[in-house]
PDB file of C-alpha atoms in Angstrom:
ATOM      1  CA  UNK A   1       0.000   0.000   0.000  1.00  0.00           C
ATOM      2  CA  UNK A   2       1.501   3.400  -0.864  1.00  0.00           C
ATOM      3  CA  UNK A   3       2.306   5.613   1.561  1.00  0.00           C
ATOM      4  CA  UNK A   4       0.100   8.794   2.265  1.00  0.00           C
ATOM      5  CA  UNK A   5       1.465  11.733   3.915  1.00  0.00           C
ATOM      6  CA  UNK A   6       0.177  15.667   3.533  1.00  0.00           C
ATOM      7  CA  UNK A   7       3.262  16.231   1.041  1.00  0.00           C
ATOM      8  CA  UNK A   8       1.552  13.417  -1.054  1.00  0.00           C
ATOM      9  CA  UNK A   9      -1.591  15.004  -1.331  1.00  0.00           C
ATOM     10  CA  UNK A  10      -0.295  18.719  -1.518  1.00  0.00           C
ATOM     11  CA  UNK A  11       1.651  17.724  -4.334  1.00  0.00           C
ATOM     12  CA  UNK A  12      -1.300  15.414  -5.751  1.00  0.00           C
ATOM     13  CA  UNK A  13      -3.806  18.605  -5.636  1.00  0.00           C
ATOM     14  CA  UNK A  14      -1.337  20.934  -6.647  1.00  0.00           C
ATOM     15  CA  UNK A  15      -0.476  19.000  -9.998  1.00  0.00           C
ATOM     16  CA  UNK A  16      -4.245  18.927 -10.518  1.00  0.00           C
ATOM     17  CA  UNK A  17      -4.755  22.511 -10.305  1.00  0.00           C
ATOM     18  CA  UNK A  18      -1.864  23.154 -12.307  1.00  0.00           C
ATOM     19  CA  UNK A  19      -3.214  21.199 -15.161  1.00  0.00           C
ATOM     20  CA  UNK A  20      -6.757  23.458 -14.455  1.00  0.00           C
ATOM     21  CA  UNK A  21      -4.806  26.130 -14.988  1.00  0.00           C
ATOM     22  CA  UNK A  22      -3.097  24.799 -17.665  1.00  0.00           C
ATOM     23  CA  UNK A  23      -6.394  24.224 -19.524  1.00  0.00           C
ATOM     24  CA  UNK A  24      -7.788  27.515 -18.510  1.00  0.00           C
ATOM     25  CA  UNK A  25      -4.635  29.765 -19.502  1.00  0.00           C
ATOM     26  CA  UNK A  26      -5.496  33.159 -20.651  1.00  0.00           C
ATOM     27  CA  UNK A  27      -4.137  32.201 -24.237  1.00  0.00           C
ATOM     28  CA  UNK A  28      -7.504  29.672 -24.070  1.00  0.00           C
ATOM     29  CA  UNK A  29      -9.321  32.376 -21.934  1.00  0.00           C
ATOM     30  CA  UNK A  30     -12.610  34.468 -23.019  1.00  0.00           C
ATOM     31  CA  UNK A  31     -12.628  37.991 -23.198  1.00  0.00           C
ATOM     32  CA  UNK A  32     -12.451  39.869 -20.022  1.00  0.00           C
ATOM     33  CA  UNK A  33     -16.462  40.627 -19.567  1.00  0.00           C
ATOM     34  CA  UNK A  34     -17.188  36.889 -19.629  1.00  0.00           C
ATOM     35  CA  UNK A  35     -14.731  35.943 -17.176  1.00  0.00           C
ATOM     36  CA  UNK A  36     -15.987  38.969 -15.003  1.00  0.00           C
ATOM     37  CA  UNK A  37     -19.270  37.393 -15.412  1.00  0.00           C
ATOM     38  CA  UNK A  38     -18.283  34.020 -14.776  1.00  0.00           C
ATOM     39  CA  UNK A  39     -16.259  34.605 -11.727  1.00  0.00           C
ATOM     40  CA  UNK A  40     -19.616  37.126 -10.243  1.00  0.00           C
ATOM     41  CA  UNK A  41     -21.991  33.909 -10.882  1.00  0.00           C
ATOM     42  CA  UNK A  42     -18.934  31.846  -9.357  1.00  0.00           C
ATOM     43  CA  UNK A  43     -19.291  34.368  -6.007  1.00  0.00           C
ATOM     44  CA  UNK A  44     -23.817  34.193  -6.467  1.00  0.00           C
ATOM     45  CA  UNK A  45     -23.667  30.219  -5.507  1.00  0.00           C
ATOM     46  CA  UNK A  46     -20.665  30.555  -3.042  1.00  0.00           C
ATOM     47  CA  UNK A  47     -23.362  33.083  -0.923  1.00  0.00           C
ATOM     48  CA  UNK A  48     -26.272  30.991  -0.428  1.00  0.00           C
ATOM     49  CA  UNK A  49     -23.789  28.270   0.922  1.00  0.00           C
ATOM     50  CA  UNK A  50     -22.172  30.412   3.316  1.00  0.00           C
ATOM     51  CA  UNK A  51     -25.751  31.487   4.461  1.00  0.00           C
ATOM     52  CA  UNK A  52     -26.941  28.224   4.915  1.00  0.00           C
ATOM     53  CA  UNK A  53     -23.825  27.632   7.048  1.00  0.00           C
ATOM     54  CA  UNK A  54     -24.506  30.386   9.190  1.00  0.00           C
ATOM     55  CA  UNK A  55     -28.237  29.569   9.590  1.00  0.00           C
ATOM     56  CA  UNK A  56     -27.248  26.247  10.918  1.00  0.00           C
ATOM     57  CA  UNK A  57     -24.699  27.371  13.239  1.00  0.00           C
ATOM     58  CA  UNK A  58     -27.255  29.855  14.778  1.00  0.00           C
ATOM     59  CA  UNK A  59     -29.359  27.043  14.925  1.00  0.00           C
ATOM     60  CA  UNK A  60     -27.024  24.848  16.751  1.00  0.00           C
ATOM     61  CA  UNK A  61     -26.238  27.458  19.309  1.00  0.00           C
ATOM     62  CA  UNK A  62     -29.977  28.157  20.027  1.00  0.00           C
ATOM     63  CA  UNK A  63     -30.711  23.994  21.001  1.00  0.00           C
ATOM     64  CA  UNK A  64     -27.686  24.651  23.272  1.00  0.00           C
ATOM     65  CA  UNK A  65     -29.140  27.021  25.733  1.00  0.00           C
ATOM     66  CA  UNK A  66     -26.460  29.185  26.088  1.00  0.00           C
ATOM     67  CA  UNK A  67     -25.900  31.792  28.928  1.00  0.00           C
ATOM     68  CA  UNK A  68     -25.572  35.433  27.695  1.00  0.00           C
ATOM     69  CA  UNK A  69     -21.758  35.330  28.955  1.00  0.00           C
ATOM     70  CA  UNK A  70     -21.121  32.238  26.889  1.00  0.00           C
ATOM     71  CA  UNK A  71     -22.854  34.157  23.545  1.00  0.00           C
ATOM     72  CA  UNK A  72     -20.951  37.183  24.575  1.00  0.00           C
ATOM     73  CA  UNK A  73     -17.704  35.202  24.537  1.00  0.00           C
ATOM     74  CA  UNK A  74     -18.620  33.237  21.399  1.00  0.00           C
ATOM     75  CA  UNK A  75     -19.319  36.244  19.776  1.00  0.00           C
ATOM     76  CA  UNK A  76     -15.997  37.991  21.086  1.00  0.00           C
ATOM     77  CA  UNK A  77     -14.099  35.021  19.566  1.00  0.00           C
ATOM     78  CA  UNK A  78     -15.892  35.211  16.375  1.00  0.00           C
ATOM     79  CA  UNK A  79     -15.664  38.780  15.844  1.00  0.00           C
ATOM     80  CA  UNK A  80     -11.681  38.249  16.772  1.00  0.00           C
ATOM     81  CA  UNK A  81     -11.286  35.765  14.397  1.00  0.00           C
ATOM     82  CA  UNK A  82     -13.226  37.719  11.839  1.00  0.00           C
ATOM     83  CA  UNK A  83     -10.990  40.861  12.254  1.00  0.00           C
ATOM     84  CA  UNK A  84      -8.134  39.063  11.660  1.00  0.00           C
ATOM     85  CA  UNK A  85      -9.410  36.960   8.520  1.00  0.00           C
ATOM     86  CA  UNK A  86     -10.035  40.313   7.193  1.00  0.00           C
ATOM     87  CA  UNK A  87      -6.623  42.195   8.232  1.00  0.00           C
ATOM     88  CA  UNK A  88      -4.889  38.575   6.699  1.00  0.00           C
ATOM     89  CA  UNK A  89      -7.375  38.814   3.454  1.00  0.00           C
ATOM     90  CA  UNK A  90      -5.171  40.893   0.979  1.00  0.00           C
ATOM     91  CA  UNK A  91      -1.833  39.274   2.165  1.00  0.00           C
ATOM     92  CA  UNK A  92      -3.161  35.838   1.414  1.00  0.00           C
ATOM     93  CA  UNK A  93      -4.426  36.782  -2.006  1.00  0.00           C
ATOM     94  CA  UNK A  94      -0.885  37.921  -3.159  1.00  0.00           C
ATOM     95  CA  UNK A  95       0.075  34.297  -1.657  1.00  0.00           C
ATOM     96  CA  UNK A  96      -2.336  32.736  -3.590  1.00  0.00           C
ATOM     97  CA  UNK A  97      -1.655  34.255  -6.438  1.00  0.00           C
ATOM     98  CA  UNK A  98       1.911  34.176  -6.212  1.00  0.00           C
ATOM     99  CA  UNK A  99       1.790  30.735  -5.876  1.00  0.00           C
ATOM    100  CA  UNK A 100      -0.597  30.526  -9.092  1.00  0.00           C
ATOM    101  CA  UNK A 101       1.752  32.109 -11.362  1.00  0.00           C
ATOM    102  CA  UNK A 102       4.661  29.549  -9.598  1.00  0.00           C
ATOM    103  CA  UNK A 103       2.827  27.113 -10.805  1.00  0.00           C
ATOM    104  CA  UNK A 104       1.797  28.057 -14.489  1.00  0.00           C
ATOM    105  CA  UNK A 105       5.474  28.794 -14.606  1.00  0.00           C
ATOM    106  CA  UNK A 106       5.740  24.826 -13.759  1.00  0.00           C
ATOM    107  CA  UNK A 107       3.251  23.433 -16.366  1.00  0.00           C
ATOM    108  CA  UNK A 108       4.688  25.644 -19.159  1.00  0.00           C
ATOM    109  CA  UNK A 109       8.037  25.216 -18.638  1.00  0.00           C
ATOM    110  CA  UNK A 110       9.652  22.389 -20.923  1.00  0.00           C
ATOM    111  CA  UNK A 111      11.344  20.493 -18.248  1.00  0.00           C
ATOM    112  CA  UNK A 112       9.608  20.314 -15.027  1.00  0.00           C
ATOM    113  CA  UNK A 113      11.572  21.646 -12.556  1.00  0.00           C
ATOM    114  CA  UNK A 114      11.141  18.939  -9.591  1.00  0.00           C
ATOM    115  CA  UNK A 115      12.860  20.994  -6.979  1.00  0.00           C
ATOM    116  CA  UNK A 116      10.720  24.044  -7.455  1.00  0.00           C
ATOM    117  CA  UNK A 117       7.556  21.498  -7.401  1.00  0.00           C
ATOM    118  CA  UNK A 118       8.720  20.217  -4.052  1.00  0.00           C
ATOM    119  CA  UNK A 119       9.353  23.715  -2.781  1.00  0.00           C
ATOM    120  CA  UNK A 120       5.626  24.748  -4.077  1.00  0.00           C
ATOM    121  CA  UNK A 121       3.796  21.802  -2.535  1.00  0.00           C
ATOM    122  CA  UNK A 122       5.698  22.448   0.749  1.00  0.00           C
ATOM    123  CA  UNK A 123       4.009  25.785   0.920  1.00  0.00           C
ATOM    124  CA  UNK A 124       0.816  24.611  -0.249  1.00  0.00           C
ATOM    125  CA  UNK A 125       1.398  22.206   3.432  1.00  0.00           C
ATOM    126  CA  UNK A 126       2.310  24.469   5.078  1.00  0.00           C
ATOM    127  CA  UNK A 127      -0.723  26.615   4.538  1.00  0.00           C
ATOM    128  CA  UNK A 128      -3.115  23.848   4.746  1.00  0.00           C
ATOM    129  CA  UNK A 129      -1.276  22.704   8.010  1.00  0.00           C
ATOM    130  CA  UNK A 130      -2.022  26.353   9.687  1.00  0.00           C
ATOM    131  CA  UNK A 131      -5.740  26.597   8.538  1.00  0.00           C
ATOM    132  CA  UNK A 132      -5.774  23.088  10.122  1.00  0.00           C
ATOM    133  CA  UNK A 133      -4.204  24.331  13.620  1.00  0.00           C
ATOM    134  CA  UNK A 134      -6.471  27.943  13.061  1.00  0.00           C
ATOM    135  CA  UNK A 135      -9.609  25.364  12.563  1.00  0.00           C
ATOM    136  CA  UNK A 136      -8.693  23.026  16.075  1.00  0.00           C
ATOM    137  CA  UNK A 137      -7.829  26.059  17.923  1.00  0.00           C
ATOM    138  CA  UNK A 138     -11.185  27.551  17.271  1.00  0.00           C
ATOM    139  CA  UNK A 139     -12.960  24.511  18.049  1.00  0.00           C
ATOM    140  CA  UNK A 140     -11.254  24.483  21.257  1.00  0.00           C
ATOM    141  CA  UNK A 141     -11.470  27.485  22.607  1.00  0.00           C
ATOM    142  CA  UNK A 142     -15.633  27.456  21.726  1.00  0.00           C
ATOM    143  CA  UNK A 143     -16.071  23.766  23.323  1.00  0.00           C
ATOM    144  CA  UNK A 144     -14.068  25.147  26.673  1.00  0.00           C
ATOM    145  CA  UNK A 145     -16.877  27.999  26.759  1.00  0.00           C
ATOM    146  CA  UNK A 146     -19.575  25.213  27.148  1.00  0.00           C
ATOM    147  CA  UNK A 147     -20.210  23.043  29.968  1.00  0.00           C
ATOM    148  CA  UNK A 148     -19.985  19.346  30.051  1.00  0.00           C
ATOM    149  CA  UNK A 149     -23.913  18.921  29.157  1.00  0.00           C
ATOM    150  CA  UNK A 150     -23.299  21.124  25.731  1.00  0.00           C
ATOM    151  CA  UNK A 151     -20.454  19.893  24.345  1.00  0.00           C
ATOM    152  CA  UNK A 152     -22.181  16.476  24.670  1.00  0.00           C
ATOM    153  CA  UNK A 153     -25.623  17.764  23.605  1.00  0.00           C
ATOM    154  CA  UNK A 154     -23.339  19.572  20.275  1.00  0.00           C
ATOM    155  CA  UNK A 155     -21.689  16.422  19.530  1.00  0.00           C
ATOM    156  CA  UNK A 156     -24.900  15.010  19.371  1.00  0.00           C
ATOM    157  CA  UNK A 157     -25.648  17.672  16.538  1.00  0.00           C
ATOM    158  CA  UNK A 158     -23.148  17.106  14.573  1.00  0.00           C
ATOM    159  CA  UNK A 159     -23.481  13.215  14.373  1.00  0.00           C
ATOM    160  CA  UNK A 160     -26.905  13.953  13.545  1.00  0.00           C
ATOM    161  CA  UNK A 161     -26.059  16.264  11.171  1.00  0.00           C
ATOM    162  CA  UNK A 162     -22.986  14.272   9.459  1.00  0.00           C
ATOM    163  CA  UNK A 163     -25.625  11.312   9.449  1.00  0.00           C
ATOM    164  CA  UNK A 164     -28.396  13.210   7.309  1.00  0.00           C
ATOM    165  CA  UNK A 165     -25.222  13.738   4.595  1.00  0.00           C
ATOM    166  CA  UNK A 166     -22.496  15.635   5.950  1.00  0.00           C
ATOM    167  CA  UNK A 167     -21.940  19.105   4.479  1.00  0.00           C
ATOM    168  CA  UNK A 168     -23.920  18.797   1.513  1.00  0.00           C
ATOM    169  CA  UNK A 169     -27.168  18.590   3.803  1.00  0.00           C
ATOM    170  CA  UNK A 170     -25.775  22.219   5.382  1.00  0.00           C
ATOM    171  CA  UNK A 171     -25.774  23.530   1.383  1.00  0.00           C
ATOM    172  CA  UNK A 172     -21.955  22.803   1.126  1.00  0.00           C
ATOM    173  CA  UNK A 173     -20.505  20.103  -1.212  1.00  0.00           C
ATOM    174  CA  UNK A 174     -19.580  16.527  -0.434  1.00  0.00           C
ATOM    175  CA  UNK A 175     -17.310  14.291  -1.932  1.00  0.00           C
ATOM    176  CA  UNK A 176     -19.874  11.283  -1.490  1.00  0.00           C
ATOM    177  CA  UNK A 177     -20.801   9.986  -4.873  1.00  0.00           C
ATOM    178  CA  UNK A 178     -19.136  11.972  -6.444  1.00  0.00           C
TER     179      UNK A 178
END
């Protein structure tokens, strides 16, 4: 059996999305006003998604009964989290796209440049490893806000939730079936 590790997949999803790229190069591309309109109809079915996710998380926290001190320090948390998503926002774009251009630089080259591959999936790791540590650390510091009784009673939620299909059955996508 071969040998999975986060490098392995990095690299996996990275090649993928390079030959996405590759097949979507602006040499192949549209004119500019349909890929505006593309990318604003891309952004019109991300919304309703997001909104369904934020519907069910207000309806988790009401069926926990929470004290206005723990939705005062939930929402501190949040609101902390938020302000730094958006102070990180522009910084991680020029990542992004840095890394984007890296890698159409790798599928058009002649040779393919192993070295710079390995350098470019390492940072693709590395990022997924801190939205991974950002993600637990969140958790964490919400589930030590609730007592005993909730966290059991929002485990309980989830499993449902997970049971009735995951995050397709919140209005996100799931790999099931697909």
């Amino acid at each position: 059996m071969k040998n999975i590790t986060l490098k392995n997949i990095a690299l996996n999803s990275l090649l993928a999305s390079a030959a996405c790229v590759a097949v979507i190069s602006p040499a192949n591309a549209a004119p500019n006003n349909t890929v505006t309109a593309t990318s604003t109809t891309a952004n019109a079915k991300q919304m309703p998604q997001h909104k369904a996710g934020m519907a069910n998380y207000k309806s988790a926290m009401s069926q926990l009964n929470l004290t206005s001190a723990q939705q005062a320090q939930i929402t501190a948390i949040r609101e902390a989290k938020k302000v730094e998503y958006t102070n990180n926002r522009a910084q991680n774009k020029v990542k992004r796209e840095q890394m984007s251009a890296q890698t159409q630089a790798l599928v058009n080259a002649n040779t393919l440049d192993t070295a710079a591959l390995n350098r470019l999936a390492d940072q693709h790791a590395a990022q997924a490893k801190q939205r991974f540590i950002d993600r637990v650390q969140s958790q964490q510091a919400f589930a030590k806000i609730l007592t005993a009784e909730q966290r059991t009673q929002l485990e309980q939620i989830k499993a449902q939730r997970m049971a009735e299909g995951g995050h397709k059955a919140r209005g996100g996508y799931s790999r099931k079936g697909a």
